[in-house]
DNA sequence: GCTTTATGTTTCGATTCGATACTTTATAAT
DNA sequence: ATTATAAAGTATCGAATCGAAACATAAAGC
């Protein structure tokens, strides 16, 4: 397949989602960045719930992120807590209101419908397909992949559960499904 | 495949592209909306090069689109021309400067690299795969699909070339590859 | 101890964005 | 025909975003 096709297809999907997202946002009186931040926080793990990670993830400046977080904090969507060991670092967490908002704003209908339509066609193994597309994209975007923990180079299965090879810490099943800023593609 | 997987995969791709785009934009002193507009204008056909189409495509209000176009016009990226038959409508076109900017700002490297990586793996027919994913998404997003002209319900092949079944006008090969706001999924 | 680096915050000005009201043109109704 | 209604854009205003730069504080290097 020529590059143009992949390029166009993915760009189209992306534009489609962007548009949907914008509509959702105005509906709930939010900005798309807010939604992206809430979404990220709901998916990232404990190593990645900092303003700095958000800065990298969203590709914005620190100042802007700081401002936006201030606003989200005022709306009681997120809360801050300084790290116990490194007192420069702030850990963010979704508050109940934030979770509720995210739940409402997620484009679930769109995807539900799409999935239903997909199910009718008898396509096999298109998830490995998409996975490989995404992985390829992540590899290209060298800097940071922000991949799922369990697909990481450092992710290891020990006798008594999961383990992060980088931090040497034990990981719960829950942790292993979330996005990590330290993620390295296999 | 469960819905979650599709959802996550595509969301991830989208987030990735958004981030890349943001970086590109600040690099060139633009806003991501500007780039999206330039991109759209470079891909849309003559039925779709109006502010109203942009409004639908981007999911913004008419006022905002009008403002942004004013700015792009001032930068000599786009130009306006009132329609000859319906004097209410305005047709937009990319000026050389706009094309040049778009050329520079497009995330070609990212996709080139991704395509190279994909080429190494021996995956067959993943384009039909992605096409069907995208089509499904477009079907879900009932309102307007903004699909490629040649994949449209109204697209017909006559003895002497292509034809739009809606407007009854002849279409060039070039036209048939572009995005149309009237697009209907088959 | 001093410098350098990293994480966040603050401030400021330019820009965006949505809401509302408005103009102009086309289409529909009577 | 004349009026009414709808559609495409524009203009204006105020709130909010965003990036740049300067700043503060904490950790790390030498």
XYZ file of C-alpha atoms (C1' of nucleotides) in Angstrom:
432
model
C 0.000 0.000 0.000
C 1.256 3.473 -0.781
C 1.989 5.843 2.042
C -0.618 8.292 0.822
C -3.400 5.892 1.602
C -2.399 5.254 5.188
C -1.736 8.913 5.628
C -5.123 9.929 4.304
C -7.054 7.256 6.156
C -5.625 8.051 9.514
C -5.800 11.779 8.991
C -9.439 11.386 8.100
C -10.174 9.354 11.195
C -8.381 11.900 13.264
C -10.253 14.830 11.737
C -13.506 13.009 12.306
C -12.785 12.457 15.945
C -11.622 16.018 16.392
C -14.877 17.307 14.995
C -16.942 15.009 17.202
C -14.926 16.057 20.171
C -15.447 19.732 19.476
C -19.191 19.243 19.357
C -19.165 17.325 22.612
C -17.097 20.029 24.233
C -19.316 22.958 23.357
C -22.242 20.839 24.488
C -20.715 20.572 27.946
C -19.107 23.998 27.972
C -15.589 22.652 27.905
C -12.564 23.094 25.688
C -11.155 20.127 23.832
C -7.939 20.392 25.777
C -9.855 19.912 28.992
C -11.369 16.734 27.728
C -8.036 15.483 26.498
C -6.525 16.120 29.891
C -9.325 14.371 31.753
C -9.068 11.477 29.343
C -5.337 11.253 29.768
C -5.581 11.312 33.533
C -8.092 8.498 33.439
C -5.698 6.367 31.433
C -2.259 7.207 32.733
C -0.485 5.404 35.490
C 1.060 6.736 38.627
C 4.364 7.545 36.948
C 2.618 9.720 34.421
C 0.095 11.793 36.307
C 2.174 14.958 36.457
C 1.911 18.323 34.696
C 5.213 17.635 32.976
C 3.851 14.446 31.457
C 0.798 16.300 30.252
C 3.055 18.901 28.701
C 4.762 16.227 26.646
C 1.611 14.342 25.865
C -0.324 17.335 24.605
C 2.644 19.126 23.101
C 1.817 22.373 24.857
C 3.977 24.659 26.970
C 4.281 24.249 30.713
C 2.620 27.588 31.303
C -0.443 26.691 29.322
C -0.780 23.354 31.039
C -0.433 25.023 34.393
C -3.179 27.485 33.540
C -5.522 24.829 32.270
C -4.949 22.713 35.348
C -5.744 25.687 37.540
C -9.069 25.947 35.784
C -9.814 22.234 36.034
C -8.931 22.400 39.698
C -11.331 25.285 40.228
C -14.082 23.244 38.615
C -13.254 20.390 40.995
C -12.414 18.020 38.147
C -8.864 17.306 39.226
C -6.796 17.662 42.371
C -3.098 18.122 43.025
C -0.791 16.499 45.535
C 2.924 17.095 45.855
C 5.127 14.056 45.615
C 6.410 12.770 48.951
C 9.984 12.179 47.857
C 10.546 14.825 45.177
C 8.851 17.956 46.420
C 8.979 19.598 42.979
C 6.688 17.031 41.461
C 2.921 17.289 41.530
C 0.628 14.301 41.116
C -2.756 14.856 39.534
C -5.840 12.816 40.107
C -9.355 12.826 38.715
C -12.032 13.858 41.165
C -15.516 12.322 41.024
C -16.898 15.319 39.119
C -14.149 14.980 36.558
C -14.845 11.299 36.084
C -18.535 11.963 35.680
C -17.887 14.648 33.096
C -15.537 12.387 31.168
C -18.065 9.609 31.250
C -20.671 11.856 29.699
C -18.395 13.464 27.160
C -16.721 10.367 25.802
C -17.667 9.630 22.257
C -18.953 6.232 23.118
C -21.982 6.269 20.835
C -19.834 6.969 17.824
C -17.568 4.089 18.599
C -20.335 1.775 19.637
C -22.044 2.313 16.328
C -18.828 1.944 14.418
C -18.053 -1.288 16.233
C -21.496 -2.630 15.447
C -21.036 -1.898 11.789
C -17.624 -3.467 11.821
C -18.982 -6.579 13.454
C -21.300 -7.187 10.526
C -18.492 -7.360 8.028
C -16.492 -10.522 8.500
C -13.021 -9.076 8.811
C -10.480 -11.124 10.667
C -7.553 -9.875 12.696
C -7.989 -6.219 12.014
C -7.040 -5.438 15.539
C -3.505 -6.759 15.106
C -3.602 -4.657 12.011
C -4.476 -1.461 13.820
C -2.123 -2.324 16.611
C 0.708 -2.571 14.149
C -0.275 0.694 12.535
C -0.340 2.400 15.879
C 2.891 0.818 17.006
C 4.545 1.956 13.822
C 3.341 5.472 14.465
C 4.593 5.334 18.007
C 7.986 4.125 16.848
C 8.143 6.990 14.394
C 7.271 9.486 17.068
C 10.505 8.552 18.765
C 10.552 11.064 21.575
C 7.940 9.425 23.706
C 5.441 6.752 22.853
C 3.027 7.082 25.761
C 2.100 3.466 25.210
C 0.180 1.027 27.368
C 2.249 -0.250 30.256
C 1.885 -3.930 29.447
C 3.209 -3.441 25.918
C 6.373 -1.858 27.228
C 9.920 -3.051 26.876
C 10.330 -2.889 30.635
C 7.156 -4.755 31.477
C 7.956 -8.107 33.041
C 5.947 -10.961 34.523
C 7.441 -12.311 37.732
C 6.337 -15.258 39.822
C 4.095 -13.122 42.021
C 2.602 -10.659 39.546
C 3.769 -7.926 37.224
C 6.876 -5.849 37.521
C 8.242 -2.653 36.021
C 11.799 -3.338 34.895
C 12.645 0.332 35.059
C 11.441 1.274 38.516
C 11.616 -2.276 39.899
C 8.176 -1.794 41.384
C 5.319 -4.256 41.461
C 2.377 -3.438 39.237
C -1.271 -4.284 39.599
C -3.359 -5.628 36.766
C -4.993 -2.216 36.685
C -1.677 -0.424 36.342
C -0.552 -2.575 33.463
C -3.401 -1.406 31.240
C -2.686 2.297 31.534
C -0.595 4.766 29.580
C 2.954 5.427 30.755
C 5.233 8.280 29.840
C 8.250 6.065 30.282
C 6.901 3.556 27.813
C 9.390 2.046 25.374
C 8.262 0.175 22.327
C 9.459 -3.406 22.141
C -12.708 -7.774 18.840
C -14.114 -5.801 21.735
C -15.142 -2.218 21.189
C -12.650 -1.030 23.762
C -9.763 -2.070 21.610
C -10.874 -0.199 18.502
C -11.745 2.761 20.639
C -8.421 2.860 22.351
C -6.395 2.278 19.230
C -7.980 5.008 17.223
C -8.063 7.420 20.128
C -4.397 6.820 20.609
C -3.597 7.452 16.977
C -5.648 10.575 17.102
C -3.957 11.870 20.230
C -0.609 11.162 18.689
C -1.380 13.128 15.580
C -2.836 15.976 17.587
C 0.329 16.252 19.601
C 2.510 16.208 16.505
C 0.320 18.803 14.922
C 0.528 21.100 17.897
C 4.302 20.975 17.824
C 4.344 21.717 14.125
C 2.029 24.638 14.640
C 3.990 26.413 17.309
C 7.068 25.823 15.189
C 5.496 27.794 12.366
C 3.585 30.243 14.542
C 0.175 28.917 13.602
C -2.822 27.565 15.449
C -3.916 24.006 14.832
C -7.195 25.248 13.409
C -5.307 27.142 10.767
C -3.483 24.052 9.673
C -6.681 22.051 9.634
C -8.297 24.645 7.421
C -5.395 24.757 5.013
C -5.352 20.993 4.912
C -9.053 20.809 4.284
C -8.876 23.352 1.496
C -6.129 21.386 -0.187
C -8.287 18.265 -0.182
C -11.800 19.484 -0.738
C -13.483 19.799 -4.091
C -15.218 22.736 -5.649
C -18.523 21.986 -3.951
C -16.924 22.116 -0.572
C -14.593 25.074 -0.538
C -16.946 27.408 1.338
C -16.963 28.793 4.889
C -20.167 26.880 5.594
C -18.496 23.609 4.698
C -15.610 24.444 6.964
C -18.059 25.187 9.732
C -19.489 21.701 9.460
C -16.177 20.020 8.946
C -14.507 21.585 11.938
C -17.594 21.698 14.121
C -17.113 25.349 14.958
C -19.510 28.290 14.720
C -19.838 30.404 11.613
C -18.498 33.444 13.430
C -15.338 31.716 14.499
C -14.701 30.349 11.049
C -15.250 33.773 9.563
C -12.741 35.293 11.959
C -10.137 32.675 11.324
C -10.548 33.047 7.575
C -10.053 36.776 7.922
C -6.755 36.083 9.589
C -5.668 33.529 6.998
C -6.604 35.985 4.289
C -4.512 38.691 5.921
C -1.563 36.316 5.926
C -2.163 35.680 2.227
C -2.727 31.971 2.760
C -6.216 31.856 1.287
C -8.345 34.026 -0.956
C -12.076 34.483 -1.315
C -14.277 34.728 -4.398
C -18.031 35.071 -4.444
C -19.920 32.457 -6.382
C -21.113 33.532 -9.814
C -24.610 32.082 -9.550
C -25.395 32.295 -5.832
C -23.986 35.557 -4.646
C -24.308 34.582 -1.016
C -21.693 31.876 -1.118
C -17.963 32.407 -1.030
C -15.426 30.065 -2.541
C -12.094 29.733 -0.836
C -8.825 28.825 -2.451
C -5.321 28.199 -1.244
C -2.792 30.802 -2.275
C 0.823 29.841 -3.027
C 1.946 30.928 0.433
C -0.726 28.772 2.011
C 0.294 25.759 -0.027
C 3.916 26.291 0.865
C 3.075 26.523 4.538
C 0.985 23.395 4.395
C 3.741 21.561 2.574
C 6.169 22.433 5.338
C 3.826 21.746 8.188
C 2.434 18.410 7.086
C 3.567 15.594 9.252
C 5.099 13.746 6.360
C 8.163 12.494 8.182
C 6.053 10.824 10.812
C 3.992 9.041 8.230
C 6.932 8.230 6.013
C 8.669 6.553 8.884
C 5.537 4.756 9.939
C 4.989 3.530 6.411
C 8.538 2.256 6.203
C 8.095 0.329 9.411
C 4.812 -1.075 8.199
C 6.389 -2.171 4.965
C 8.820 -4.405 6.845
C 6.106 -6.401 8.523
C 4.402 -8.663 6.024
C 0.813 -7.601 6.568
C -1.617 -8.125 3.729
C -4.646 -6.020 2.905
C -4.568 -3.755 5.893
C -5.740 -0.916 3.742
C -9.129 -2.485 3.130
C -9.065 -2.961 6.845
C -8.518 0.675 7.643
C -10.884 1.728 4.913
C -13.619 -0.298 6.520
C -12.822 1.115 9.919
C -13.000 4.608 8.577
C -16.156 3.914 6.611
C -17.778 2.526 9.696
C -16.856 5.644 11.583
C -18.223 7.807 8.836
C -21.472 5.880 8.805
C -21.760 6.364 12.533
C -21.172 10.066 12.200
C -24.418 10.245 10.253
C -24.714 13.974 9.774
C -22.030 14.395 7.193
C -19.283 12.064 6.172
C -16.981 14.414 4.271
C -15.780 11.408 2.338
C -13.727 11.149 -0.816
C -15.786 11.959 -3.888
C -15.100 8.684 -5.700
C -16.383 6.644 -2.765
C -19.704 8.479 -2.817
C -23.167 7.134 -3.445
C -23.658 9.719 -6.177
C -20.375 9.063 -7.925
C -20.975 7.512 -11.330
C -18.801 6.511 -14.235
C -20.275 7.526 -17.599
C -18.986 6.764 -21.087
C -16.947 9.953 -21.238
C -15.581 10.262 -17.750
C -16.879 10.696 -14.213
C -20.132 12.251 -13.182
C -21.701 13.568 -9.994
C -25.175 12.079 -9.746
C -26.278 14.881 -7.460
C -25.218 17.940 -9.406
C -25.146 16.179 -12.814
C -21.777 17.737 -13.481
C -18.755 16.139 -15.054
C -15.846 15.487 -12.738
C -12.152 15.362 -13.461
C -9.921 12.619 -12.138
C -8.523 15.226 -9.786
C -11.960 16.123 -8.443
C -12.868 12.532 -7.739
C -10.074 12.121 -5.215
C -11.043 15.039 -3.017
C -13.270 15.471 -0.006
C -16.882 16.484 -0.582
C -19.342 17.888 1.912
C -22.216 16.258 0.055
C -20.630 12.856 0.325
C -22.970 9.978 1.074
C -21.662 6.616 2.161
C -22.571 3.747 -0.119
C 29.080 25.628 48.223
C 28.137 27.003 43.758
C 26.246 26.048 39.412
C 23.192 23.684 36.572
C 19.019 21.393 35.635
C 14.130 20.154 36.307
C 9.280 20.987 37.812
C 5.770 24.347 38.265
C 3.819 29.014 38.639
C 2.905 33.792 37.349
C 2.151 37.576 34.342
C 1.124 39.666 30.029
C -0.357 40.315 25.445
C -2.136 38.332 21.270
C -5.449 35.233 19.569
C -9.409 32.308 19.656
C -13.931 31.174 20.284
C -18.933 31.387 20.970
C -23.079 34.205 21.349
C -25.739 37.551 19.401
C -27.210 40.721 16.180
C -26.940 42.088 11.540
C -26.642 42.241 6.099
C -27.442 40.298 1.868
C -29.250 36.991 -1.262
C -32.152 33.179 -2.525
C -36.307 30.407 -2.119
C -41.122 29.531 -0.693
C -45.781 30.928 0.090
C -49.733 33.415 -0.701
C -45.626 40.250 -7.388
C -45.041 40.849 -2.730
C -44.066 39.128 1.508
C -42.066 35.799 4.543
C -38.662 32.594 5.621
C -34.332 30.496 5.281
C -29.389 30.415 4.231
C -24.528 32.299 3.825
C -21.489 35.405 5.711
C -19.942 39.312 8.561
C -19.274 42.294 12.744
C -18.820 43.069 17.538
C -18.054 41.938 22.252
C -16.477 39.514 26.183
C -14.539 35.452 28.230
C -11.139 32.170 27.820
C -6.996 30.084 25.767
C -2.345 29.937 24.551
C 2.615 30.889 24.242
C 6.622 33.534 25.733
C 9.331 34.999 29.191
C 10.531 35.728 33.791
C 10.325 33.731 38.250
C 10.439 30.425 42.298
C 11.787 26.308 44.345
C 13.860 21.860 44.713
C 17.134 18.373 43.268
C 21.539 16.968 41.257
C 26.478 17.610 39.664
C 30.938 18.911 40.427
